[in-house]
Short mmCIF file of C-alpha atoms in Angstrom, two decimals:
data_model
loop_
_atom_site.label_atom_id
_atom_site.label_comp_id
_atom_site.label_asym_id
_atom_site.label_seq_id
_atom_site.Cartn_x
_atom_site.Cartn_y
_atom_site.Cartn_z
CA GLY A 3 -19.80 67.11 -102.29
CA MET A 4 -17.87 64.77 -104.60
CA GLU A 5 -15.35 65.09 -107.44
CA ASN A 6 -17.95 64.44 -110.18
CA GLY A 7 -20.40 67.17 -109.18
CA SER A 8 -22.61 64.91 -107.07
CA PHE A 9 -23.65 65.78 -103.53
CA PHE A 10 -25.84 64.35 -100.78
CA TYR A 11 -28.25 66.16 -98.47
CA SER A 12 -30.22 65.14 -95.40
CA LYS A 13 -33.41 66.55 -93.88
CA ASP A 14 -33.26 64.46 -90.69
CA ASN A 15 -29.84 65.17 -89.17
CA GLY A 16 -28.07 62.53 -91.23
CA LEU A 17 -30.41 59.55 -90.69
CA THR A 18 -31.26 59.34 -94.40
CA TRP A 19 -29.64 60.96 -97.46
CA SER A 20 -30.75 62.00 -100.94
CA GLN A 21 -28.44 62.60 -103.91
CA GLY A 22 -28.24 65.72 -106.06
CA LYS A 23 -25.95 66.63 -108.94
CA VAL A 24 -24.59 69.78 -110.56
CA LYS A 25 -24.88 69.55 -114.35
CA ASP A 26 -21.23 70.51 -114.99
CA TYR A 27 -18.74 67.98 -113.64
CA SER A 28 -16.63 69.73 -111.04
CA LYS A 29 -15.36 69.18 -107.52
CA ILE A 30 -17.76 70.72 -105.00
CA ASN A 31 -15.95 72.49 -102.19
CA ARG A 32 -18.94 73.85 -100.28
CA ILE A 33 -22.73 73.56 -100.11
CA LEU A 34 -24.88 76.32 -98.65
CA ILE A 35 -28.61 76.51 -98.03
CA SER A 36 -29.71 80.16 -97.99
CA ASN A 37 -33.08 81.77 -98.67
CA ASN A 38 -34.51 78.22 -99.19
CA GLU A 39 -32.09 77.58 -102.08
CA PHE A 40 -29.11 75.30 -102.60
CA ILE A 41 -25.95 77.24 -103.44
CA ILE A 42 -23.04 75.08 -104.64
CA PHE A 43 -19.48 76.43 -104.80
CA THR A 44 -17.15 74.65 -107.26
CA TYR A 45 -13.94 75.23 -109.22
CA THR A 46 -16.04 75.99 -112.32
CA GLY A 47 -18.36 78.53 -110.68
CA VAL A 48 -21.31 79.07 -108.34
CA TYR A 49 -24.57 77.22 -108.98
CA LYS A 50 -28.06 77.70 -107.51
CA SER A 51 -31.09 75.43 -107.34
CA THR A 52 -34.59 75.83 -105.91
CA ALA A 53 -35.64 72.24 -106.65
CA GLU A 54 -33.39 70.18 -104.38
CA GLY A 55 -30.76 69.83 -107.08
CA ASN A 56 -33.02 68.88 -110.00
CA SER A 57 -32.28 72.02 -112.04
CA TRP A 58 -29.46 74.57 -111.78
CA LYS A 59 -28.34 77.98 -112.92
CA ARG A 60 -24.74 79.19 -112.82
CA THR A 61 -24.42 82.72 -111.42
CA THR A 62 -20.67 83.11 -112.06
CA SER A 63 -18.00 81.11 -113.86
CA LEU A 64 -15.33 82.17 -111.35
CA GLY A 65 -13.72 79.15 -109.71
CA VAL A 66 -14.25 79.24 -105.94
CA MET A 67 -11.43 78.28 -103.55
CA CYS A 68 -13.32 79.08 -100.33
CA SER A 69 -16.45 80.90 -99.19
CA VAL A 70 -18.18 82.31 -96.13
CA VAL A 71 -21.53 83.89 -95.19
CA ASN A 72 -21.84 86.61 -92.57
CA LYS A 73 -24.73 87.10 -90.12
CA ASN A 74 -26.53 89.37 -92.63
CA ASP A 75 -26.49 86.66 -95.34
CA VAL A 76 -23.81 88.43 -97.37
CA ILE A 77 -21.72 85.79 -99.18
CA PHE A 78 -17.97 86.17 -99.80
CA ILE A 79 -15.98 83.93 -102.16
CA SER A 80 -12.28 83.70 -102.93
CA THR A 81 -11.48 83.17 -106.61
CA GLN A 82 -8.52 83.31 -108.98
CA LEU A 83 -9.42 86.98 -109.55
CA GLY A 84 -9.71 87.89 -105.85
CA ILE A 85 -12.53 88.13 -103.32
CA PHE A 86 -16.08 88.75 -104.52
CA ARG A 87 -19.23 89.57 -102.56
CA SER A 88 -22.93 88.88 -103.10
CA THR A 89 -25.77 90.62 -101.27
CA ASP A 90 -28.59 88.81 -103.12
CA TYR A 91 -28.01 85.17 -102.13
CA GLY A 92 -25.47 84.54 -104.88
CA ASP A 93 -27.37 85.91 -107.89
CA THR A 94 -24.82 88.68 -108.62
CA TRP A 95 -21.21 89.30 -107.55
CA VAL A 96 -18.99 92.37 -107.12
CA SER A 97 -15.26 92.59 -106.43
CA ALA A 98 -14.30 93.07 -102.77
CA SER A 99 -10.48 92.79 -102.68
CA ASP A 100 -9.26 96.34 -102.13
CA GLY A 101 -6.12 96.18 -99.96
CA ILE A 102 -5.21 92.53 -100.61
CA LYS A 103 -2.07 92.28 -102.74
CA TYR A 104 -2.55 88.78 -104.20
CA ASN A 105 -5.55 86.70 -105.17
CA ASN A 106 -5.07 83.17 -103.81
CA ILE A 107 -6.88 83.53 -100.47
CA GLU A 108 -7.47 80.03 -99.05
CA ALA A 109 -9.48 80.77 -95.88
CA LEU A 110 -12.35 83.16 -95.10
CA TYR A 111 -14.19 83.71 -91.82
CA ALA A 112 -17.07 86.00 -90.79
CA ALA A 113 -17.01 86.91 -87.09
CA GLU A 114 -20.12 87.70 -85.04
CA ASP A 115 -18.95 91.30 -84.57
CA GLY A 116 -19.12 91.88 -88.33
CA GLN A 117 -15.43 91.62 -89.15
CA ILE A 118 -14.36 89.43 -92.10
CA TYR A 119 -10.99 87.65 -91.98
CA ALA A 120 -8.98 86.26 -94.91
CA GLY A 121 -5.74 84.31 -95.07
CA GLY A 122 -3.47 82.30 -97.34
CA PRO A 123 0.20 81.45 -97.89
CA THR A 124 3.08 83.53 -96.48
CA ASP A 125 3.18 85.93 -99.43
CA ILE A 126 -0.56 86.59 -98.99
CA GLY A 127 -0.81 87.19 -95.23
CA PHE A 128 -3.72 87.46 -92.81
CA TYR A 129 -6.23 90.29 -93.38
CA VAL A 130 -9.29 91.82 -91.74
CA SER A 131 -12.12 93.88 -93.19
CA ASN A 132 -14.19 96.15 -90.94
CA ASP A 133 -16.50 97.44 -93.68
CA ASN A 134 -18.13 94.37 -95.23
CA GLY A 135 -15.26 93.72 -97.63
CA ASN A 136 -14.96 97.22 -99.09
CA SER A 137 -11.35 97.42 -97.84
CA TRP A 138 -8.84 95.11 -96.13
CA ASN A 139 -5.99 95.67 -93.67
CA LEU A 140 -2.98 93.37 -93.24
CA LEU A 141 -2.69 91.96 -89.70
CA SER A 142 0.19 89.49 -90.12
CA ASN A 143 2.31 87.70 -92.71
CA ASN A 144 4.03 85.33 -90.27
CA PHE A 145 1.99 82.22 -91.12
CA ARG A 146 3.16 79.57 -93.59
CA ARG A 147 -0.20 78.60 -95.10
CA ILE A 148 -3.49 79.43 -93.39
CA ASN A 149 -6.24 76.87 -94.09
CA SER A 150 -8.95 77.75 -91.54
CA ILE A 151 -9.99 80.65 -89.30
CA PHE A 152 -12.51 80.56 -86.41
CA SER A 153 -13.41 82.35 -83.20
CA ASN A 154 -14.86 81.04 -79.92
CA SER A 155 -17.42 82.25 -77.37
CA ASP A 156 -15.13 84.98 -75.96
CA ASN A 157 -14.15 86.18 -79.48
CA SER A 158 -10.62 84.78 -79.40
CA LEU A 159 -9.39 84.06 -82.92
CA PHE A 160 -7.95 80.69 -83.98
CA ILE A 161 -5.90 79.91 -87.08
CA THR A 162 -4.73 76.56 -88.41
CA ASP A 163 -1.90 76.21 -90.90
CA ILE A 164 0.73 73.65 -91.85
CA THR A 165 2.83 74.59 -88.78
CA GLY A 166 0.14 74.27 -86.09
CA LEU A 167 -2.81 75.81 -84.26
CA TYR A 168 -2.63 79.45 -83.07
CA ARG A 169 -4.81 81.67 -80.85
CA SER A 170 -5.14 85.45 -80.60
CA SER A 171 -6.95 87.30 -77.80
CA ASP A 172 -6.53 90.75 -79.36
CA LYS A 173 -8.22 90.32 -82.76
CA GLY A 174 -5.11 89.17 -84.57
CA LYS A 175 -2.51 91.64 -83.31
CA SER A 176 -0.51 88.94 -81.48
CA TRP A 177 -0.57 85.13 -81.46
CA ILE A 178 0.43 82.15 -79.33
CA GLN A 179 0.98 78.66 -80.70
CA LEU A 180 -1.20 76.01 -79.04
CA ARG A 181 0.08 73.03 -81.01
CA SER A 182 2.92 72.46 -83.45
CA GLY A 183 2.58 70.28 -86.53
CA GLU A 184 0.11 70.34 -89.37
CA VAL A 185 -3.56 70.99 -88.57
CA ARG A 186 -5.61 70.52 -91.72
CA ASN A 187 -9.02 71.89 -90.82
CA LEU A 188 -11.02 72.99 -87.81
CA HIS A 189 -14.67 73.40 -86.91
CA CYS A 190 -15.98 75.42 -83.98
CA SER A 191 -19.02 74.20 -82.05
CA LYS A 192 -20.61 75.96 -79.07
CA ASN A 193 -18.24 74.67 -76.39
CA TYR A 194 -15.43 72.92 -78.26
CA PHE A 195 -13.49 72.53 -81.53
CA ILE A 196 -13.07 69.53 -83.81
CA VAL A 197 -9.73 69.40 -85.67
CA ASN A 198 -8.24 67.05 -88.25
CA THR A 199 -4.50 66.32 -88.06
CA PRO A 200 -2.22 63.66 -89.59
CA SER A 201 -2.62 61.81 -86.25
CA GLY A 202 -6.43 61.74 -86.42
CA LEU A 203 -9.48 63.69 -85.25
CA PHE A 204 -9.37 65.56 -81.94
CA ARG A 205 -11.89 67.45 -79.81
CA LEU A 206 -10.50 70.59 -78.19
CA SER A 207 -11.63 72.72 -75.26
CA ASP A 208 -13.07 76.17 -75.96
CA GLN A 209 -9.60 77.71 -75.53
CA GLY A 210 -7.88 75.05 -77.63
CA GLU A 211 -5.61 73.87 -74.81
CA ILE A 212 -7.14 70.48 -73.87
CA TRP A 213 -7.03 67.81 -76.62
CA GLU A 214 -9.10 64.62 -76.64
CA TYR A 215 -8.52 61.98 -79.33
CA LEU A 216 -11.63 60.79 -81.20
CA PRO A 217 -11.26 57.11 -82.23
CA VAL A 218 -13.13 57.37 -85.52
CA GLU A 219 -12.37 54.90 -88.33
CA LEU A 220 -12.17 57.18 -91.36
CA HIS A 221 -9.78 57.88 -94.22
CA LEU A 222 -8.28 60.82 -92.35
CA GLU A 223 -5.89 61.70 -95.16
CA THR A 224 -8.84 62.68 -97.37
CA ILE A 225 -11.16 64.59 -95.03
CA TYR A 226 -12.29 67.74 -96.83
CA ASP A 227 -14.53 69.35 -94.24
CA ILE A 228 -16.01 68.93 -90.74
CA CYS A 229 -19.37 70.16 -89.47
CA VAL A 230 -21.11 69.86 -86.09
CA ALA A 231 -24.92 70.17 -86.10
CA GLY A 232 -26.83 72.00 -83.41
CA ASN A 233 -27.77 68.73 -81.70
CA GLY A 234 -24.13 67.62 -81.48
CA LEU A 235 -24.07 65.30 -84.51
CA LEU A 236 -20.67 65.27 -86.22
CA PHE A 237 -20.54 65.21 -90.03
CA VAL A 238 -17.31 64.59 -91.94
CA ASN A 239 -16.83 65.03 -95.70
CA SER A 240 -14.28 62.40 -96.72
CA LEU A 241 -13.11 60.49 -99.77
CA SER A 242 -14.78 57.09 -99.52
#
């Protein structure tokens, strides 16, 4: 997605690309394909299209900071009014913030075991929901600013924030720091992680302890998101 509401999509693992556009100019922060529809999350709301971006409808005017979809296709978004949930592929939204004190959640993650995790700055904390977002419990408020949450094949949790990369083997009750320094975003593939840092892109082992530098010529300061396809292709959303 781009600043002016434009986005690109590929049907052949990135070999060729087509351009779409949301009618209202807004920065796109995530694109989802669910139930054979495009769902676009922006700072001016959530938009849906069934015609590859040729026509759109806005399902909420709430500005979206981050979003996640669980294994049952339930969508969660963080907005200026808190977390909201949709069980009908983004057509309608209900509040799902009970237990979270403040609204500016900046990272959401849906684990395979059904738990939903949410995090933000120090005054927000790190939360877990065990009931599909109906209620939330505080796990920790020791992080400076959480920007991504993931788990690996043995269900260890990983958090990145402006102070480093952290791992928990007990579902967030305790943490060890794997790397100090800012880690901006992280993507989990089947056997490894890809992370973006001020020093460049790195590939990590499944436990996050072995780091391999990836010599990729990109504008690393402006990478918004990282995605690894099922066939191993790496996609990076960056300011060109």
